[in-house]
XYZ file of C-alpha atoms in Angstrom:
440
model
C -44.144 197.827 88.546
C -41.544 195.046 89.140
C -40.962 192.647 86.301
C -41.289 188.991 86.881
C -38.362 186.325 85.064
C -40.209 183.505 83.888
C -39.277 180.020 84.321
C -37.941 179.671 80.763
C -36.058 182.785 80.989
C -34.366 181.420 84.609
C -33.494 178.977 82.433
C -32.052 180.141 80.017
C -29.920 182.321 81.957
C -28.538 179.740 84.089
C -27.518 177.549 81.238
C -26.262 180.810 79.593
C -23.871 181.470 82.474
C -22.950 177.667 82.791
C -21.854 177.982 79.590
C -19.499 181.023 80.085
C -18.120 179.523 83.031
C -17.420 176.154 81.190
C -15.635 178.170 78.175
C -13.850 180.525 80.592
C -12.678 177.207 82.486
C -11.534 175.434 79.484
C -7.709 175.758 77.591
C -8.975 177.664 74.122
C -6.514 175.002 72.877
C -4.350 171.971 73.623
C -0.946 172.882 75.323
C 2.267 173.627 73.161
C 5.570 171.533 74.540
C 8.740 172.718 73.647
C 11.886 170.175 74.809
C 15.385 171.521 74.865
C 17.990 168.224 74.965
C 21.027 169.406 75.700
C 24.207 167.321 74.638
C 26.313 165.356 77.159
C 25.153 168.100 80.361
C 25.756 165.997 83.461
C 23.586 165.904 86.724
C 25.552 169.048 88.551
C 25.725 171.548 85.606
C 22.886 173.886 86.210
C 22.123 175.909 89.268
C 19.156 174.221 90.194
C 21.143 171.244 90.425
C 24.226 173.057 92.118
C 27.036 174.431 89.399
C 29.470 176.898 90.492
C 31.962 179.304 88.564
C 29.110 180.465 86.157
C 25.314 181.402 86.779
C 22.164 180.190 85.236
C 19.658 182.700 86.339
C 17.122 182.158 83.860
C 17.034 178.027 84.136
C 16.683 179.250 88.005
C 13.963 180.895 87.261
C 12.232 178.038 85.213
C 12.863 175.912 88.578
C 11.252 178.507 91.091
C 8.398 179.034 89.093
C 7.924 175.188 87.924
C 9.508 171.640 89.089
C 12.720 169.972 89.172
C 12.949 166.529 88.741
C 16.393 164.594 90.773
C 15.148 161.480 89.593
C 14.685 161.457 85.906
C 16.493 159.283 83.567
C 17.382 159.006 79.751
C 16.733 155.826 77.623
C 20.750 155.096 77.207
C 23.991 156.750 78.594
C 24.869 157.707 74.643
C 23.826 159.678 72.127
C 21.815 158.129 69.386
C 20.127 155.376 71.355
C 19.502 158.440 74.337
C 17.670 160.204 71.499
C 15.267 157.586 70.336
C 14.264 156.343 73.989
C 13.003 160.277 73.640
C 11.140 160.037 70.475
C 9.675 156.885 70.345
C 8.776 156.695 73.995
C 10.471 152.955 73.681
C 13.699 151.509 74.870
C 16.132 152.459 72.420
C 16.595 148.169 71.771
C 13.121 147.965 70.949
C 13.395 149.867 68.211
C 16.836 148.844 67.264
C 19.052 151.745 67.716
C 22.002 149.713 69.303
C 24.814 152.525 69.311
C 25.982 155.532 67.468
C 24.886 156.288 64.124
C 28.155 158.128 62.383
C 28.348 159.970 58.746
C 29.393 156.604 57.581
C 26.089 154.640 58.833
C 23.181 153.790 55.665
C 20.610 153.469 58.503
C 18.769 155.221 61.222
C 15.856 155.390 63.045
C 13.407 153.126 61.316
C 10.703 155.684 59.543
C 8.371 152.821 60.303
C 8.199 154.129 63.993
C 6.109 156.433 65.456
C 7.382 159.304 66.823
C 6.616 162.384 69.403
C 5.938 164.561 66.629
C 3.665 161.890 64.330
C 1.268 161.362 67.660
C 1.125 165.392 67.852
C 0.309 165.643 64.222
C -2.876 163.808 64.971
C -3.883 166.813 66.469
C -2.699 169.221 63.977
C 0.230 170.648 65.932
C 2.632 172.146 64.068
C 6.224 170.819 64.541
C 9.939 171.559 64.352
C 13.226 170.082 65.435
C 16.287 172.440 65.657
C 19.644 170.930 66.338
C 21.478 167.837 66.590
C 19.827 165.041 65.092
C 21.813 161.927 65.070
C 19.212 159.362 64.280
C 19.652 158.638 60.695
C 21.329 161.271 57.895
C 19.728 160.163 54.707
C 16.568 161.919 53.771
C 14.166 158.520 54.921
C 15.301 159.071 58.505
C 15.754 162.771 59.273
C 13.504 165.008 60.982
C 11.116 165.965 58.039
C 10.193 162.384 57.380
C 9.845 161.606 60.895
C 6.110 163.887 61.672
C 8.459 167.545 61.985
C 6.957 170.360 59.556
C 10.647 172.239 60.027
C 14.096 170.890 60.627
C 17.334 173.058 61.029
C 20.776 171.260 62.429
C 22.796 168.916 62.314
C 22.256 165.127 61.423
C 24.951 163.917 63.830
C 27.041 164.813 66.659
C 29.087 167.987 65.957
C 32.658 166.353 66.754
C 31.992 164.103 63.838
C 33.752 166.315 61.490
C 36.997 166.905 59.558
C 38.490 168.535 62.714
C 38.230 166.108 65.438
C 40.834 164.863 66.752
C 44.051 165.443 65.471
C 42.762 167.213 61.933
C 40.716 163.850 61.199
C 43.995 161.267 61.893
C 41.991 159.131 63.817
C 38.487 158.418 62.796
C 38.535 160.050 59.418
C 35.008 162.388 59.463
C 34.229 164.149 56.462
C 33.450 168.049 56.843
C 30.278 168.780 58.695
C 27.328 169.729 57.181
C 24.452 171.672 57.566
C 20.979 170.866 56.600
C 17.946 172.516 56.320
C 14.959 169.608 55.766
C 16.122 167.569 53.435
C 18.886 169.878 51.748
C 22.388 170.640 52.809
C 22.763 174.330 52.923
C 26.364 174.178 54.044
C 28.392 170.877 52.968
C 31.839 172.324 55.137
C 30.940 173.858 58.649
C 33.534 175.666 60.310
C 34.758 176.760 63.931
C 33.150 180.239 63.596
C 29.863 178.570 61.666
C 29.880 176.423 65.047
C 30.001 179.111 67.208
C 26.793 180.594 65.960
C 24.381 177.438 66.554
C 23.111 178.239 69.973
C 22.036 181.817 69.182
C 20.610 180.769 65.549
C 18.964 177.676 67.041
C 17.553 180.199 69.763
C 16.094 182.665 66.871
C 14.764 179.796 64.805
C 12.975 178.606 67.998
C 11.480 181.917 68.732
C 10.560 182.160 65.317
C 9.021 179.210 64.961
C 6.861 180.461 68.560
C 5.652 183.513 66.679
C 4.450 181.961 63.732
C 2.544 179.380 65.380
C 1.048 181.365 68.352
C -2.474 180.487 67.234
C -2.226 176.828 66.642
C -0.694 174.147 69.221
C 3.029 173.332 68.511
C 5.624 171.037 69.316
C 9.373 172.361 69.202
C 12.229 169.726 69.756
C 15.354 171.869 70.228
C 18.260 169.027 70.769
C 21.115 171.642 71.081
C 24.345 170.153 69.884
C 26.310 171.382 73.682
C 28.072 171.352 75.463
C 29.254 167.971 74.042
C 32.901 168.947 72.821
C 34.762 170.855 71.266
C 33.285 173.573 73.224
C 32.323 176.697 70.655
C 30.291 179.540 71.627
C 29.253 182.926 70.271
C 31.615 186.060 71.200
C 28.931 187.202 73.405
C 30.115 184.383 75.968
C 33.625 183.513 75.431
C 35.834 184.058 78.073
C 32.633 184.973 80.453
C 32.989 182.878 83.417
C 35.426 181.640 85.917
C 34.965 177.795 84.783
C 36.697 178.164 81.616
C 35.072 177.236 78.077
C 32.409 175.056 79.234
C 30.749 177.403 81.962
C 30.661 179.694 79.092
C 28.947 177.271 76.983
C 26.238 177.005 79.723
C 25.605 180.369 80.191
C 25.040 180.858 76.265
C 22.654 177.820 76.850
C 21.014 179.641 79.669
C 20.324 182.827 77.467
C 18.774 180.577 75.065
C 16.028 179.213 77.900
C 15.273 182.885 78.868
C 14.923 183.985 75.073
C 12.674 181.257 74.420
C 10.456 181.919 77.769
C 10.672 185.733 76.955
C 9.168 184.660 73.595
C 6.206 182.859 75.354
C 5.590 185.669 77.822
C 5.374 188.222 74.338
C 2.628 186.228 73.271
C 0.773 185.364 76.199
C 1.647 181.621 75.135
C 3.495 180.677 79.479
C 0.224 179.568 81.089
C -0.684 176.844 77.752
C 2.959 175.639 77.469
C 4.847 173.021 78.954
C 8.141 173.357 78.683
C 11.199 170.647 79.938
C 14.888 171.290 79.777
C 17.104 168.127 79.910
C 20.454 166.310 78.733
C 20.712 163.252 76.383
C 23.223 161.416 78.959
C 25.638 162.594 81.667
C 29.075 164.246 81.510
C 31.575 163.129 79.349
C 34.176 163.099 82.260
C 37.213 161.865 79.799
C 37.232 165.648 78.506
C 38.173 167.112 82.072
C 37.429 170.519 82.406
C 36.417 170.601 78.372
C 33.753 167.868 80.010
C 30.333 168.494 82.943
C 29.953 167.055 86.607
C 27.714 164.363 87.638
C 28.215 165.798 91.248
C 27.057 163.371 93.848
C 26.886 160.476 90.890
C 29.049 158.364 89.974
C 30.619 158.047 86.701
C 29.280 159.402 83.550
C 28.515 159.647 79.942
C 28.572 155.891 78.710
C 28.699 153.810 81.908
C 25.728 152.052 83.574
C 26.188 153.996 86.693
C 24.023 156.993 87.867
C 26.072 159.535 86.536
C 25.192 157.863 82.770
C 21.822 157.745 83.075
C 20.448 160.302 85.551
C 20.045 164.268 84.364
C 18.955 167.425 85.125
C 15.416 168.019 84.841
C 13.574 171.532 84.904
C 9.898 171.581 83.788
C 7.855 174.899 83.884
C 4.136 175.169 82.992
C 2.906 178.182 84.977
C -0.597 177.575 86.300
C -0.321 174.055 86.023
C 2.464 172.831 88.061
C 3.239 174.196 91.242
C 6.089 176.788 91.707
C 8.810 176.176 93.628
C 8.522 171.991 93.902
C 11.468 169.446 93.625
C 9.419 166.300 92.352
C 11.818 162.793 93.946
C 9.552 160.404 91.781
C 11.336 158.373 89.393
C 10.824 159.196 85.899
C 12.379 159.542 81.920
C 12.799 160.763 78.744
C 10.877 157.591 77.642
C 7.395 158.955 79.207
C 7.237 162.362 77.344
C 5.577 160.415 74.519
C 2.614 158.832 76.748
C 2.598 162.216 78.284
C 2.185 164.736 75.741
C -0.318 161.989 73.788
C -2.044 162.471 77.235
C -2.567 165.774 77.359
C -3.061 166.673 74.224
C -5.517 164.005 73.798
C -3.851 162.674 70.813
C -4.517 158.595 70.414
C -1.360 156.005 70.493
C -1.244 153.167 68.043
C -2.271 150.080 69.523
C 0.496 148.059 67.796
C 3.214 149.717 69.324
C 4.560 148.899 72.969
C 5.290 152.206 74.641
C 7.594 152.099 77.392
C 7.035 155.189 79.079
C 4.174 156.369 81.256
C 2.023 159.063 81.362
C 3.661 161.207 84.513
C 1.118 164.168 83.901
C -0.134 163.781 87.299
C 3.266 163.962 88.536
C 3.658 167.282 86.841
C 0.549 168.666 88.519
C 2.623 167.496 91.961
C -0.760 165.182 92.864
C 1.072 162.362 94.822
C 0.430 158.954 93.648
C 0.943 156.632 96.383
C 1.076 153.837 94.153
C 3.236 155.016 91.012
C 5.998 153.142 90.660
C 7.746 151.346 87.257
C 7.573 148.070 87.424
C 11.689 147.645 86.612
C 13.439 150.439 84.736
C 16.447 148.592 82.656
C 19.452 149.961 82.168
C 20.743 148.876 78.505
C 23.283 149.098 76.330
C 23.923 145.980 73.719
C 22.900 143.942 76.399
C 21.091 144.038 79.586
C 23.390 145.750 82.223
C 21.444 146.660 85.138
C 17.542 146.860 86.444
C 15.971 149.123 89.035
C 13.138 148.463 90.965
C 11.945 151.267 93.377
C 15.172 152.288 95.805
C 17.250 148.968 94.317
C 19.480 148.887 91.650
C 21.368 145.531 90.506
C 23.914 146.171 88.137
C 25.555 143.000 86.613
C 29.225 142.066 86.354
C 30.784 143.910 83.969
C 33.989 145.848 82.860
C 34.020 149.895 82.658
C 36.806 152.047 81.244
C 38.150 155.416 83.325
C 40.237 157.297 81.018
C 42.951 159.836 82.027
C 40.661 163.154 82.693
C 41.383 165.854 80.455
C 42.562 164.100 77.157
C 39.439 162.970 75.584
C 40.439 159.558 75.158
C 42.988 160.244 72.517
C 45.317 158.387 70.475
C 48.248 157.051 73.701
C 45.450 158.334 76.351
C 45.849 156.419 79.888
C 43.255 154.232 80.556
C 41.811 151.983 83.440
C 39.490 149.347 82.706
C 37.706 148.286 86.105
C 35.972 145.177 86.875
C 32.237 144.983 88.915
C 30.985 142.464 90.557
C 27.219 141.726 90.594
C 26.183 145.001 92.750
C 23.338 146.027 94.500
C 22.657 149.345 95.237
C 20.041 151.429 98.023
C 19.843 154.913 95.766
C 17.895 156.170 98.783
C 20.897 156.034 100.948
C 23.811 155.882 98.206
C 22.957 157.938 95.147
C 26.760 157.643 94.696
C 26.710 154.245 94.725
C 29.355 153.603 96.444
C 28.343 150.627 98.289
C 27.513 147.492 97.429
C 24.951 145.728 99.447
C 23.850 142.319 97.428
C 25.743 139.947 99.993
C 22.908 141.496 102.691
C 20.618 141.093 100.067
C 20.599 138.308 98.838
């Protein structure tokens, strides 16, 4: 005798299996982001990018099974104001962080700001920040009072110590210390305590990934290289053909596989977005101590391409496509609006966030229509403005120093003058020609 299903039961078991579909089709939670900020890398140091004389196999992995970015910019071609454009999600002059904050400086970034980390906590993500801070060394302005749970590092840049240049002569740096939230935990860094940072960095990152494998996270790991001197664990010194500072990449490169390793142990790849970057190009004074820009011109601390435009490698398996090199304009300044985005985490209506969300981007959806309005390129003042393909850069002065000395004490230096400039970056990345007499 054959059983008939009533209409209620049909009913139930198509809402039943609705159901199962919906949960099987839905993240069990919101994504984890993890950004590693590298110090000073310019546009050409990575092999995704084109470096030679050392290998980065597992950042070329990260590339063939996510997105590179050649258009992505940082908030300013220097360190401090590079690093809140990243935070805040604002030009680094709306929230007044003009220039470099040093071991001397009684201010930083204004706790009164709302930061990457504060919008995540909305959504109970737990956070950390490993590395170089440099936006503010007294307790109201480092990490722990900015929305991070955790913060291990540095509060500045790691050159600002007793040692640099010239055993201190010339700027006068106390020792370095160490902190670890609020508390210094070593007042007097040393060369060999320097060389350890980008494997303990690495471990505290992969730490911080297994204790928090069952909530969403957000881990900002700003490593303090390759920004001179160049110090790296014994592991990597003397490693490459390039000399100090391909060895410094490759350690950097072994973190990036650790930390993905780490995600593929617990099953975390698929829910986690994660970007590798630079603060600002290559600090070309330094020679071969300093990165390439490659096709760019200039570097670290100029308005020119090389400044301002950085590696970008972006992996979220499952979500962005494998294998894609995204040529839409983007910048540090939209991972705020983005993460907010996807996490669904609300921003404060009394703040003006200068970044957009590019999460469509990262799916590689084209967007016919996406384009900033003007991206500015700032330091104290207003230098230059893009707009699409054009960028006008007004007359100014910019120093070339002697390559190789770091800009000491008797260093040669060249001080050029520009004239108002206008620039096609479709056809001259390099910038190398100035077209604003045919375009008026």
């Amino acid at each position: 005798m054959k059983h008939r299903l009533t209409p209620f039961v049909v009913l139930v078991s198509l809402l039943i299996s609705n159901v199962a579909l919906f949960a099987a089709a839905t993240p069990s939670s919101p994504p984890n982001f993890i950004v590693i900020f590298c110090d000073d890398m310019g546009y050409a140091d990575i092999g995704p990018f084109g470096a030679e004389g050392y290998q980065t196999p597992h950042l070329n992995r990260m590339a063939a099974e996510g997105m590179t970015f050649t258009d992505f910019h940082v908030g300013r071609a220097v360190c401090s104001p590079s690093r809140s454009a990243i935070i805040t999600g604002s030009y680094p002059k709306r929230v007044s962080v003009n220039g470099n904050f040093s071991p001397k400086s009684k201010t930083g970034l204004n706790p009164d700001e709302i930061t990457i980390a504060e919008v995540l906590k909305q959504q109970d993500y737990a956070t950390a920040c490993f590395g170089k801070w440099h936006l503010g060394h007294e307790p109201e302005f480092l990490p722990t009072s900015q929305g991070f749970d955790e913060f291990y590092g540095l509060p500045y840049s790691h050159d600002m110590w007793n040692l640099h240049p010239e055993n201190g002569t010339r700027y006068n740096f106390p020792v370095l210390p160490l902190y670890e939230g609020t508390t210094v935990i070593n007042p007097a860094l040393t060369a060999e305590d320097q060389s350890a940072h980008t494997r303990i960095l690495t471990e505290r990152t992969v730490q911080f990934i297994a204790q928090n494998k069952d909530q969403p996270f957000f881990i900002y790991l700003p490593h303090p290289l390759p920004h001179v001197p160049l110090l790296m664990g014994p592991d990597f010194e003397g490693k490459t053909e390039h000399g100090a500072y391909g060895d410094v990449i490759e350690e950097l490169d072994w973190s990036v596989g650790q930390i993905l390793d780490s995600l593929d142990t617990h099953d975390l790849r698929e829910n986690t977005l994660v970007i590798f970057t630079s603060d600002n190009g290559p600090w070309l004074r330094y020679g071969d101590h300093g990165g390439s820009a490659g096709p760019l011109r200039e570097g670290k601390g100029t308005y020119f391409e090389g400044g301002f435009r950085v590696p970008c490698v972006v992996s979220w398996p499952g979500t962005i496509p494998s294998g894609t090199v995204n040529p839409e304009f983007a910048a540090t300044l939209d991972l705020l609006p983005t993460f907010a985005a996807l996490a669904e985490a609300p921003l404060s209506p009394d703040r003006i966030i200068d970044g957009q969300d590019i999460s469509s981007l990262l799916r590689g959806e084209k967007i016919p229509d996406y384009e900033r309005a003007f991206f500015y390129y700032q330091g104290p003042n207003l230098n230059a403005v893009r707009k699409g393909k054009w960028k006008l850069i007004f007359p100014s002065r910019y120093t070339v120093w002697e390559k190789g000395n770091g800009g000491l004490p008797g260093a040669n230096r060249t001080v050029h003058p520009l004239p108002l400039s206008l620039f096609n970056l479709d056809t001259d990345v390099g910038e190398t020609t100035n077209v604003a007499d045919q375009h008026p």
